[in-house]
XYZ file of N, CA, C and O in Angstrom:
760
model
N -78.128 -86.847 -122.537
C -78.548 -85.531 -122.050
C -77.754 -84.532 -122.300
O -76.611 -84.556 -122.106
N -78.098 -83.387 -123.026
C -77.162 -82.413 -123.439
C -77.464 -80.876 -122.520
O -78.535 -80.693 -122.443
N -76.395 -80.409 -121.901
C -76.679 -79.308 -120.728
C -75.755 -78.306 -121.437
O -74.542 -78.322 -121.769
N -76.386 -76.925 -121.489
C -75.549 -75.782 -121.970
C -74.758 -75.263 -120.690
O -75.509 -74.809 -119.774
N -73.566 -75.419 -120.701
C -72.571 -74.975 -119.476
C -71.941 -73.865 -119.837
O -71.384 -73.138 -118.895
N -71.852 -73.374 -120.859
C -71.110 -72.160 -121.475
C -71.936 -70.934 -121.424
O -71.448 -69.820 -121.697
N -73.177 -70.852 -121.045
C -73.893 -69.673 -120.915
C -74.285 -69.022 -122.273
O -74.921 -69.959 -123.257
N -73.907 -67.752 -122.771
C -74.125 -67.156 -123.962
C -73.350 -67.793 -125.194
O -73.556 -67.136 -126.181
N -72.194 -68.318 -125.067
C -71.321 -68.729 -126.038
C -71.989 -69.741 -127.022
O -71.643 -70.003 -128.024
N -73.065 -70.495 -126.287
C -73.612 -71.302 -127.396
C -72.938 -72.834 -127.464
O -73.382 -73.657 -128.175
N -71.840 -73.020 -126.636
C -71.176 -74.238 -126.779
C -71.817 -75.302 -125.750
O -72.235 -74.914 -124.539
N -72.207 -76.380 -125.926
C -72.883 -77.463 -125.115
C -71.774 -78.496 -124.943
O -71.204 -78.851 -125.821
N -72.031 -79.125 -123.778
C -71.167 -80.366 -123.417
C -72.035 -81.546 -123.309
O -73.125 -81.305 -122.559
N -71.550 -82.776 -123.801
C -72.485 -83.998 -123.598
C -72.246 -84.472 -122.182
O -70.694 -84.859 -121.807
N -73.047 -84.456 -121.289
C -72.776 -85.133 -120.018
C -73.504 -86.300 -119.762
O -74.188 -86.685 -118.840
N -73.466 -87.269 -120.791
C -73.903 -88.695 -120.680
C -73.327 -89.574 -119.912
O -72.330 -89.117 -119.404
N -73.884 -90.603 -119.744
C -73.387 -91.446 -118.493
C -71.989 -91.929 -118.859
O -71.167 -92.167 -118.158
N -71.757 -92.278 -120.250
C -70.422 -92.998 -120.564
C -69.475 -91.906 -121.084
O -68.216 -92.161 -121.393
N -69.830 -90.624 -121.418
C -68.975 -89.613 -121.887
C -68.611 -89.684 -123.169
O -67.933 -88.848 -123.633
N -69.335 -90.627 -123.955
C -69.018 -90.708 -125.411
C -70.128 -90.132 -126.451
O -69.862 -89.979 -127.414
N -71.237 -89.721 -125.748
C -72.230 -88.828 -126.574
C -73.289 -89.866 -127.060
O -74.114 -89.464 -127.900
N -73.313 -91.079 -126.546
C -74.140 -92.069 -126.956
C -75.679 -91.809 -126.646
O -76.451 -91.963 -127.356
N -75.726 -91.129 -125.497
C -77.041 -90.902 -124.845
C -77.416 -89.550 -125.418
O -78.527 -88.971 -124.828
N -76.635 -88.733 -126.120
C -77.073 -87.193 -126.359
C -77.741 -87.193 -127.699
O -77.794 -88.233 -128.635
N -78.335 -86.234 -127.991
C -79.221 -85.882 -129.317
C -78.066 -85.734 -130.365
O -76.872 -85.387 -130.184
N -78.714 -85.858 -131.634
C -77.752 -85.381 -132.706
C -77.008 -84.076 -132.674
O -76.071 -83.897 -133.400
N -77.685 -83.129 -132.013
C -76.829 -81.568 -132.096
C -75.754 -81.702 -131.077
O -75.077 -80.762 -131.150
N -75.417 -82.710 -130.321
C -74.314 -82.554 -129.393
C -73.368 -83.372 -129.887
O -72.366 -83.411 -129.025
N -73.335 -83.969 -131.062
C -72.196 -84.773 -131.492
C -70.880 -84.090 -131.853
O -69.832 -84.434 -131.751
N -70.935 -82.885 -131.958
C -69.815 -81.990 -132.277
C -69.306 -81.146 -131.139
O -68.291 -80.574 -131.120
N -69.860 -81.464 -130.011
C -69.449 -80.740 -128.884
C -68.499 -81.643 -128.000
O -68.457 -82.719 -128.089
N -67.571 -81.139 -127.294
C -66.680 -81.977 -126.428
C -67.580 -82.516 -125.378
O -68.579 -82.304 -124.827
N -67.126 -83.804 -125.167
C -67.699 -84.510 -124.169
C -67.016 -84.772 -122.867
O -65.908 -84.802 -122.896
N -67.629 -85.075 -121.814
C -67.056 -85.342 -120.482
C -67.659 -86.223 -119.707
O -68.550 -87.163 -120.373
N -67.214 -86.556 -118.358
C -67.871 -87.621 -117.705
C -69.270 -87.256 -117.346
O -69.709 -86.143 -117.605
N -69.869 -88.146 -116.399
C -71.334 -87.842 -116.048
C -71.275 -86.599 -115.112
O -70.232 -86.086 -114.599
N -72.501 -86.248 -114.567
C -72.738 -84.930 -113.823
C -72.146 -85.361 -112.580
O -71.540 -84.310 -112.031
N -72.245 -86.474 -112.105
C -71.607 -86.574 -110.722
C -70.069 -86.716 -110.698
O -69.464 -87.128 -109.602
N -69.383 -86.424 -111.731
C -67.943 -86.898 -111.795
C -67.210 -85.624 -111.185
O -67.786 -84.508 -111.075
N -66.087 -85.766 -110.675
C -65.138 -84.819 -110.111
C -64.773 -83.775 -111.177
O -64.852 -84.173 -112.335
N -64.436 -82.650 -110.601
C -63.806 -81.540 -111.590
C -62.816 -82.104 -112.258
O -62.806 -81.641 -113.701
N -61.878 -82.675 -111.696
C -60.624 -83.235 -112.364
C -60.996 -83.976 -113.655
O -60.471 -83.893 -114.606
N -62.134 -85.077 -113.406
C -62.489 -85.877 -114.477
C -63.106 -84.990 -115.520
O -62.933 -85.216 -116.821
N -63.864 -84.031 -115.186
C -64.634 -83.204 -116.324
C -63.689 -82.253 -116.997
O -63.627 -82.262 -118.242
N -62.427 -81.837 -116.405
C -61.458 -81.176 -117.036
C -60.749 -81.986 -117.876
O -60.260 -81.500 -119.251
N -60.360 -83.175 -117.512
C -59.573 -84.257 -118.544
C -60.196 -84.517 -119.686
O -59.943 -84.516 -120.760
N -61.865 -84.608 -119.517
C -62.690 -84.993 -120.639
C -62.506 -83.584 -121.534
O -62.640 -83.817 -122.707
N -62.752 -82.441 -121.119
C -62.520 -81.197 -121.907
C -61.351 -81.201 -122.585
O -61.280 -80.779 -123.754
N -60.328 -81.521 -121.865
C -58.915 -81.390 -122.606
C -58.806 -82.421 -123.741
O -58.211 -82.159 -124.728
N -59.477 -83.657 -123.464
C -59.171 -84.948 -124.347
C -59.999 -84.291 -125.583
O -59.529 -84.480 -126.681
N -61.188 -83.731 -125.445
C -61.920 -83.469 -126.444
C -61.326 -82.438 -127.626
O -61.396 -82.051 -128.641
N -60.757 -81.465 -126.785
C -60.110 -80.231 -127.323
C -58.744 -80.884 -128.168
O -58.614 -80.226 -129.102
N -58.145 -81.791 -127.610
C -56.966 -82.177 -128.202
C -57.436 -83.168 -129.614
O -56.708 -83.319 -130.526
N -58.509 -83.650 -129.376
C -59.109 -84.446 -130.510
C -59.585 -83.703 -131.578
O -59.380 -84.099 -132.661
N -60.018 -82.451 -131.255
C -60.473 -81.474 -132.389
C -59.294 -80.967 -133.076
O -59.315 -80.785 -134.150
N -58.200 -80.829 -132.395
C -56.781 -80.242 -133.015
C -57.011 -79.103 -133.691
O -57.923 -78.295 -133.540
N -56.070 -78.685 -134.279
C -55.816 -77.414 -135.170
C -55.634 -77.665 -136.601
O -55.461 -78.873 -136.869
N -55.909 -76.562 -137.370
C -55.515 -76.966 -138.781
C -54.360 -77.539 -139.217
O -53.303 -76.899 -139.107
N -54.448 -78.881 -139.743
C -53.050 -79.388 -140.222
C -52.142 -79.798 -139.215
O -50.935 -80.209 -139.534
N -52.208 -79.665 -137.881
C -51.436 -80.224 -136.960
C -51.881 -81.495 -136.078
O -53.058 -81.435 -136.026
N -51.002 -82.209 -135.634
C -51.438 -83.273 -134.776
C -51.810 -82.817 -133.592
O -51.348 -81.832 -133.200
N -52.461 -83.728 -132.776
C -52.965 -83.337 -131.549
C -51.928 -83.067 -130.627
O -50.986 -83.843 -130.415
N -51.751 -82.078 -129.840
C -50.849 -81.782 -128.973
C -49.602 -81.008 -129.446
O -48.723 -80.516 -128.649
N -49.502 -80.942 -130.607
C -48.395 -80.199 -131.149
C -48.542 -78.869 -131.369
O -49.479 -78.337 -131.543
N -47.447 -78.175 -130.945
C -47.616 -76.619 -130.929
C -46.312 -76.123 -131.377
O -45.118 -76.722 -131.128
N -46.320 -74.820 -131.916
C -44.946 -74.233 -132.230
C -44.463 -73.741 -131.228
O -44.932 -73.208 -130.136
N -42.986 -73.746 -131.164
C -42.220 -73.227 -130.024
C -42.426 -71.725 -129.823
O -42.687 -71.042 -130.876
N -42.302 -71.435 -128.526
C -42.532 -70.003 -128.137
C -41.390 -69.282 -128.486
O -40.163 -69.775 -128.415
N -41.561 -67.928 -128.739
C -40.313 -66.994 -129.055
C -40.485 -65.846 -128.109
O -41.490 -65.406 -127.760
N -39.468 -65.347 -127.795
C -39.256 -64.158 -126.719
C -38.350 -63.138 -127.278
O -37.200 -63.574 -127.705
N -38.853 -62.067 -127.629
C -37.902 -60.907 -128.017
C -37.410 -60.213 -127.081
O -38.241 -59.456 -126.316
N -36.171 -60.165 -126.699
C -35.545 -59.479 -125.467
C -34.615 -58.568 -126.047
O -34.178 -58.453 -127.011
N -34.220 -57.585 -125.227
C -33.261 -56.499 -125.306
C -32.129 -56.706 -124.406
O -32.407 -56.542 -123.223
N -30.922 -56.712 -124.980
C -29.693 -56.746 -123.930
C -29.423 -55.246 -123.605
O -28.532 -54.644 -124.420
N -29.802 -54.908 -122.576
C -29.608 -53.318 -122.338
C -28.536 -53.016 -121.404
O -27.971 -51.771 -121.441
N -28.018 -53.901 -120.579
C -26.886 -53.553 -119.770
C -26.038 -54.637 -119.289
O -26.507 -55.705 -119.168
N -24.560 -54.443 -119.189
C -23.855 -55.451 -118.841
C -23.232 -54.794 -117.493
O -22.743 -53.643 -117.440
N -23.281 -55.575 -116.533
C -22.653 -54.974 -115.192
C -21.179 -55.178 -115.244
O -20.656 -56.297 -115.345
N -20.470 -53.967 -115.040
C -19.116 -53.952 -115.346
C -18.300 -54.887 -114.389
O -17.262 -55.504 -114.827
N -18.867 -54.831 -113.074
C -17.903 -55.666 -112.184
C -18.170 -57.091 -112.572
O -17.203 -57.688 -112.271
N -19.398 -57.653 -112.871
C -19.331 -59.090 -113.370
C -18.726 -59.364 -114.666
O -18.038 -60.419 -114.673
N -18.578 -58.388 -115.556
C -17.873 -58.614 -116.697
C -16.255 -58.536 -116.307
O -15.526 -59.450 -116.984
N -15.711 -57.715 -115.424
C -14.435 -57.884 -115.143
C -13.941 -59.276 -114.568
O -13.086 -59.783 -114.872
N -15.016 -59.814 -113.484
C -14.753 -61.044 -112.844
C -14.621 -62.163 -113.971
O -13.767 -63.053 -113.999
N -15.684 -62.038 -114.816
C -15.919 -63.201 -115.801
C -14.607 -63.104 -116.785
O -13.959 -64.116 -117.070
N -14.167 -61.963 -117.083
C -13.116 -62.037 -118.158
C -11.566 -62.241 -117.478
O -10.902 -62.871 -118.098
N -11.512 -61.763 -116.292
C -10.439 -62.194 -115.531
C -10.478 -63.835 -115.435
O -9.184 -64.271 -115.497
N -11.499 -64.470 -115.039
C -11.295 -65.850 -114.871
C -11.074 -66.675 -116.274
O -10.139 -67.410 -116.415
N -11.758 -66.065 -117.223
C -11.499 -66.567 -118.603
C -10.159 -66.404 -119.048
O -9.599 -67.341 -119.633
N -9.687 -65.279 -118.852
C -8.188 -64.906 -119.259
C -7.286 -65.901 -118.462
O -6.067 -66.286 -119.066
N -7.375 -66.057 -117.236
C -6.407 -66.952 -116.404
C -6.548 -68.453 -116.991
O -5.619 -68.855 -116.837
N -7.750 -68.830 -117.497
C -7.795 -70.124 -118.094
C -7.093 -70.085 -119.146
O -6.308 -70.960 -119.400
N -6.990 -69.036 -120.204
C -6.539 -69.056 -121.430
C -4.879 -69.106 -121.075
O -3.977 -69.571 -121.899
N -4.518 -68.389 -120.060
C -3.106 -68.348 -119.500
C -2.443 -69.614 -119.297
O -1.482 -70.012 -119.691
N -3.359 -70.368 -118.494
C -2.824 -71.811 -118.279
C -2.835 -72.622 -119.315
O -1.838 -73.379 -119.597
N -3.825 -72.452 -120.386
C -3.728 -73.352 -121.713
C -2.660 -72.875 -122.432
O -1.964 -73.800 -123.014
N -2.214 -71.575 -122.419
C -0.958 -71.059 -123.078
C 0.299 -71.805 -122.643
O 1.020 -72.112 -123.288
N 0.444 -71.694 -121.306
C 1.532 -72.319 -120.680
C 1.796 -73.780 -120.989
O 2.758 -74.272 -121.154
N 0.772 -74.471 -120.898
C 0.549 -76.103 -121.100
C 0.944 -76.214 -122.661
O 1.824 -76.967 -123.060
N 0.531 -75.356 -123.488
C 0.704 -75.511 -124.857
C 2.045 -75.300 -125.338
O 2.751 -75.974 -126.120
N 2.713 -74.117 -124.733
C 4.009 -73.905 -125.025
C 5.012 -74.899 -124.382
O 5.937 -75.357 -125.168
N 4.607 -75.567 -123.111
C 5.475 -76.555 -122.697
C 5.482 -77.686 -123.506
O 6.578 -78.301 -123.676
N 4.429 -78.170 -123.913
C 4.254 -79.430 -124.753
C 4.971 -79.029 -126.033
O 5.734 -80.169 -126.434
N 4.894 -77.933 -126.730
C 5.407 -77.559 -127.904
C 6.831 -77.772 -127.934
O 7.551 -78.151 -128.607
N 7.451 -77.065 -126.689
C 8.787 -76.907 -126.521
C 9.418 -78.387 -126.342
O 10.257 -78.720 -126.882
N 8.793 -79.214 -125.599
C 9.206 -80.721 -125.378
C 9.320 -81.103 -126.779
O 10.278 -82.002 -127.063
N 8.341 -81.302 -127.550
C 8.069 -81.819 -128.750
C 9.361 -81.438 -129.768
O 10.100 -82.398 -130.479
N 9.482 -80.116 -130.010
C 10.495 -79.361 -130.649
C 11.855 -79.981 -130.284
O 12.789 -79.994 -131.090
N 12.111 -79.985 -128.964
C 13.302 -80.381 -128.356
C 13.746 -81.825 -128.766
O 14.824 -82.151 -129.069
N 12.643 -82.569 -128.515
C 12.855 -84.050 -128.840
C 13.134 -84.321 -130.249
O 14.039 -85.096 -130.643
N 12.524 -83.569 -131.304
C 12.865 -83.574 -132.563
C 14.136 -83.033 -133.000
O 14.516 -83.210 -134.297
N 14.796 -82.295 -132.221
C 16.178 -81.714 -132.626
C 16.057 -80.325 -133.409
O 17.023 -79.973 -133.922
N 14.983 -79.624 -133.240
C 14.622 -78.486 -134.187
C 15.814 -77.571 -133.549
O 16.328 -76.590 -134.318
N 15.755 -77.290 -132.147
C 16.584 -76.101 -131.448
C 17.913 -76.307 -131.913
O 18.603 -75.331 -131.945
N 18.205 -77.554 -131.658
C 19.830 -77.923 -131.968
C 20.215 -77.404 -133.545
O 21.379 -76.953 -133.704
N 19.353 -77.665 -134.533
C 19.457 -77.632 -135.869
C 19.542 -76.054 -136.029
O 20.454 -75.541 -136.865
N 18.723 -75.200 -135.316
C 18.568 -73.785 -135.570
C 19.784 -73.077 -135.056
O 20.442 -72.359 -135.501
N 20.428 -73.646 -133.940
C 21.619 -73.103 -133.140
C 22.702 -73.313 -134.145
O 23.751 -72.459 -134.140
N 22.878 -74.563 -134.504
C 24.099 -74.799 -135.386
C 24.118 -73.981 -136.644
O 25.022 -73.456 -137.059
N 22.944 -73.879 -137.172
C 22.688 -72.897 -138.480
C 23.049 -71.514 -138.288
O 23.825 -70.846 -138.773
N 22.533 -70.964 -136.931
C 23.062 -69.604 -136.712
C 24.528 -69.490 -136.256
O 25.131 -68.469 -136.757
N 24.885 -70.386 -135.656
C 26.332 -70.432 -135.338
C 27.277 -70.308 -136.556
O 28.171 -69.714 -136.809
N 26.918 -71.272 -137.727
C 27.635 -71.336 -138.921
C 27.378 -70.067 -139.524
O 28.366 -69.625 -140.343
N 26.315 -69.519 -139.506
C 26.137 -68.184 -140.423
C 26.832 -66.836 -139.725
O 27.333 -66.165 -140.499
N 27.085 -67.081 -138.553
C 27.607 -65.698 -137.845
C 29.039 -65.924 -137.480
O 29.644 -64.935 -137.172
N 29.680 -67.073 -137.671
C 30.993 -67.387 -137.456
C 31.847 -66.674 -138.579
O 31.531 -66.703 -139.717
N 32.971 -66.278 -138.386
C 33.731 -65.624 -139.292
C 34.320 -66.992 -140.148
O 34.551 -68.033 -139.668
N 34.699 -66.581 -141.351
C 35.149 -67.559 -142.353
C 36.454 -68.200 -141.965
O 37.435 -67.347 -141.417
N 36.610 -69.428 -141.918
C 37.900 -70.187 -141.526
C 37.935 -70.408 -139.935
O 38.885 -71.016 -139.495
N 37.108 -69.910 -139.263
C 37.205 -69.915 -137.703
C 36.408 -71.172 -137.226
O 35.161 -71.495 -137.881
N 36.752 -72.000 -136.444
C 36.148 -73.065 -135.729
C 35.378 -72.802 -134.727
O 34.374 -73.371 -134.314
N 35.640 -71.511 -133.912
C 34.851 -71.128 -132.849
C 34.343 -69.721 -133.093
O 34.648 -68.986 -134.121
N 33.377 -69.203 -132.388
C 32.922 -67.838 -132.431
C 31.385 -67.906 -133.055
O 30.688 -68.858 -132.788
N 31.093 -66.648 -133.239
C 29.516 -66.732 -133.691
C 28.594 -66.520 -132.565
O 29.177 -66.376 -131.201
N 27.469 -66.301 -132.964
C 26.361 -65.977 -131.940
C 26.067 -67.324 -131.064
O 25.974 -68.571 -131.641
N 25.905 -67.410 -129.781
C 25.408 -68.591 -129.038
C 23.882 -68.801 -129.048
O 23.211 -68.231 -128.020
N 23.314 -69.452 -130.171
C 21.823 -69.409 -130.050
C 21.207 -70.326 -129.313
O 19.986 -70.225 -129.209
N 22.088 -71.095 -128.821
C 21.361 -72.215 -127.894
C 20.854 -71.644 -126.606
O 19.797 -72.036 -125.993
N 21.391 -70.471 -126.217
C 20.983 -69.590 -124.958
C 19.495 -69.134 -125.279
O 18.657 -68.787 -124.473
N 19.239 -68.874 -126.609
C 17.900 -68.276 -126.906
C 16.748 -69.293 -126.764
O 15.703 -68.799 -126.320
N 17.116 -70.375 -126.797
C 16.184 -71.498 -126.714
C 16.040 -72.344 -125.809
O 15.643 -73.578 -125.617
N 16.722 -71.690 -124.594
C 16.656 -72.577 -123.389
C 15.164 -72.502 -122.775
O 14.487 -71.613 -122.950
N 14.785 -73.552 -122.066
C 13.768 -73.776 -121.617
C 13.057 -72.525 -120.638
O 12.015 -72.041 -120.673
N 14.073 -72.188 -119.730
C 13.744 -70.991 -118.732
C 13.409 -69.797 -119.438
O 12.594 -69.143 -119.296
N 14.294 -69.471 -120.629
C 14.061 -68.395 -121.297
C 12.497 -68.331 -122.009
O 11.888 -67.387 -121.905
N 12.267 -69.258 -122.690
C 11.105 -69.502 -123.551
C 9.926 -69.478 -122.586
O 8.861 -68.898 -122.730
N 9.888 -70.193 -121.317
C 8.811 -70.272 -120.499
C 8.527 -68.866 -119.748
O 7.527 -68.676 -119.455
N 9.733 -68.278 -119.444
C 9.759 -67.006 -118.743
C 9.101 -65.889 -119.442
O 8.003 -65.084 -119.176
N 9.472 -65.886 -121.029
C 8.851 -65.013 -121.927
C 7.304 -65.265 -122.195
O 6.512 -64.355 -122.136
N 6.995 -66.578 -122.123
C 5.533 -66.900 -122.173
C 4.947 -66.396 -121.018
O 3.642 -66.127 -121.211
N 5.368 -66.614 -119.888
C 4.634 -66.204 -118.504
C 4.631 -64.655 -118.572
O 3.384 -64.342 -118.111
N 5.488 -64.185 -119.192
C 5.329 -62.488 -119.077
C 4.178 -62.094 -119.937
O 3.344 -61.231 -119.633
N 4.311 -62.639 -121.491
C 3.419 -62.324 -122.315
C 1.901 -62.831 -121.818
O 0.868 -62.119 -121.889
N 1.785 -63.820 -121.043
C 0.437 -64.399 -120.773
C 0.002 -63.533 -119.544
O -1.356 -63.224 -119.539
N 0.782 -63.186 -118.707
C 0.364 -62.284 -117.603
C -0.219 -60.757 -117.998
O -1.265 -60.139 -117.623
N 0.762 -60.408 -119.101
C 0.172 -59.110 -119.726
C -1.086 -59.317 -120.331
O -1.991 -58.330 -120.346
N -1.296 -60.400 -120.939
C -2.595 -60.647 -121.660
C -3.895 -60.673 -120.770
O -4.833 -60.289 -120.943
N -3.304 -61.340 -119.441
C -4.618 -61.461 -118.398
C -4.814 -59.817 -118.050
O -6.083 -59.679 -118.014
N -4.130 -59.226 -117.741
C -4.312 -57.692 -117.248
C -5.116 -56.859 -118.668
O -6.068 -56.379 -118.385
N -4.391 -57.120 -119.968
C -5.163 -56.260 -120.907
C -6.529 -56.746 -121.187
O -7.400 -55.991 -121.531
N -6.626 -58.027 -121.293
C -7.980 -58.624 -121.605
C -9.005 -58.175 -120.633
O -10.225 -57.948 -120.792
N -8.710 -58.430 -119.273
C -9.648 -57.999 -118.337
C -9.944 -56.463 -118.318
O -11.265 -56.212 -118.407
N -9.019 -55.615 -118.609
C -9.089 -54.105 -118.634
C -10.036 -53.992 -119.940
O -11.022 -53.112 -119.803
N -9.709 -54.537 -120.951
C -10.477 -54.173 -122.248
C -11.905 -54.666 -122.349
O -12.781 -53.909 -122.644
N -12.214 -55.942 -121.656
C -13.485 -56.329 -121.629
C -14.233 -55.491 -120.655
O -15.482 -55.256 -120.817
N -13.714 -54.945 -119.583
C -14.425 -54.056 -118.700
C -14.851 -52.858 -119.322
O -15.929 -52.120 -119.277
N -13.682 -52.205 -119.895
C -14.171 -50.942 -120.599
C -14.936 -51.158 -121.693
O -15.941 -50.324 -122.139
N -14.901 -52.153 -122.541
C -15.979 -52.668 -123.450
C -17.458 -52.784 -123.010
O -18.383 -52.198 -123.636
N -17.594 -53.265 -121.614
C -18.751 -53.342 -121.082
C -19.381 -51.755 -120.842
O -20.614 -51.727 -120.782
N -18.484 -50.970 -120.259
C -18.870 -49.490 -119.984
C -19.466 -48.886 -121.317
O -20.312 -48.237 -121.445
N -18.512 -49.161 -122.270
C -18.860 -48.424 -123.560
C -20.312 -49.036 -124.300
O -21.058 -48.233 -124.748
N -20.341 -50.202 -124.096
C -21.683 -50.855 -124.564
C -22.784 -50.316 -123.738
O -23.874 -50.051 -124.317
N -22.589 -50.240 -122.418
C -23.751 -49.537 -121.621
C -24.152 -47.960 -122.017
O -25.296 -47.838 -122.012
N -23.101 -47.594 -122.452
C -23.277 -46.067 -122.783
C -24.156 -46.004 -124.222
O -24.775 -45.181 -124.394
N -23.620 -46.907 -125.050
C -24.199 -46.985 -126.337
C -25.640 -47.483 -126.112
O -26.832 -47.028 -127.016
N -25.870 -48.590 -125.326
C -27.129 -49.088 -125.269
C -28.065 -47.999 -124.570
O -29.439 -48.026 -124.852
N -27.747 -47.121 -123.782
C -28.574 -46.262 -123.255
C -29.143 -45.143 -124.228
O -30.189 -44.716 -124.298
N -28.171 -44.937 -125.431
C -28.576 -44.165 -126.621
C -29.472 -45.125 -127.473
O -30.599 -44.324 -127.975
N -29.267 -46.315 -127.773
C -29.860 -46.905 -128.954
C -30.895 -48.064 -128.493
O -31.616 -48.379 -129.269
N -30.821 -48.343 -127.142
C -31.689 -49.357 -126.665
C -31.032 -50.866 -126.560
O -31.656 -51.737 -125.909
N -29.790 -50.812 -126.985
C -29.154 -52.172 -126.743
C -29.405 -53.281 -127.963
O -30.042 -52.922 -128.901
N -28.760 -54.344 -127.712
C -28.926 -55.458 -128.732
C -30.364 -56.266 -128.476
O -30.567 -56.655 -127.388
N -31.029 -56.417 -129.764
C -32.185 -57.173 -129.657
C -31.821 -58.654 -130.075
O -31.185 -59.134 -130.908
N -32.261 -59.521 -128.960
C -32.168 -61.004 -129.035
C -33.631 -61.631 -129.160
O -34.211 -61.333 -128.561
N -33.697 -62.675 -130.013
C -34.961 -63.558 -130.125
C -34.594 -64.971 -129.653
O -33.701 -65.486 -130.180
N -35.144 -65.295 -128.481
C -34.950 -66.596 -127.978
C -36.106 -67.429 -128.364
O -37.356 -67.116 -128.426
N -35.798 -68.627 -128.567
C -36.907 -69.666 -128.921
C -36.730 -70.987 -128.092
O -35.812 -71.333 -127.878
N -37.973 -71.393 -127.745
C -38.047 -72.571 -126.989
C -37.565 -73.828 -127.800
O -37.898 -74.071 -128.984
N -36.777 -74.664 -127.165
C -36.216 -75.862 -127.797
C -37.398 -76.721 -128.213
O -38.568 -76.845 -127.467
N -37.510 -77.474 -129.440
C -38.674 -78.274 -129.884
C -38.325 -79.635 -129.501
O -37.356 -80.035 -129.216
């Protein structure tokens, strides 16, 4: 039994007893099949979906689709959130810097690099024939001095990076008001 459910579109659905189109006329073999007339709407929709998937698209397997794309425009950075984010990130880099300098200092100290540099500087700056004198280069390479300078440079970096990122966000916002911002294309993962 073939029933026209689509109205004026001319598409007919096979509403035979088993849903396979066996009881339908030959004109309904190309139409999607569903369950019997007494079936629930969910079963009818499932049958329609199955028929549509079986039909497929040109050259694609059933159910495969290309990933969606979204074209977006990055029109504004909130300066307060940029400041907070850049401050936290620069603090993380500051801690990484302190750990790296500490590890590097320990390794170079164990290898005797600082002692070799100190003795070379003392030999070069000492007057000829004198056993004593010259510059005391060992004080240059003390752990407290190296770590102190590293802390000072790291703290200044935290302030400068935070300020530059915040000012950069404000400049970007002004430029984005003029030209519309950066366009980004996002694609759904496959």
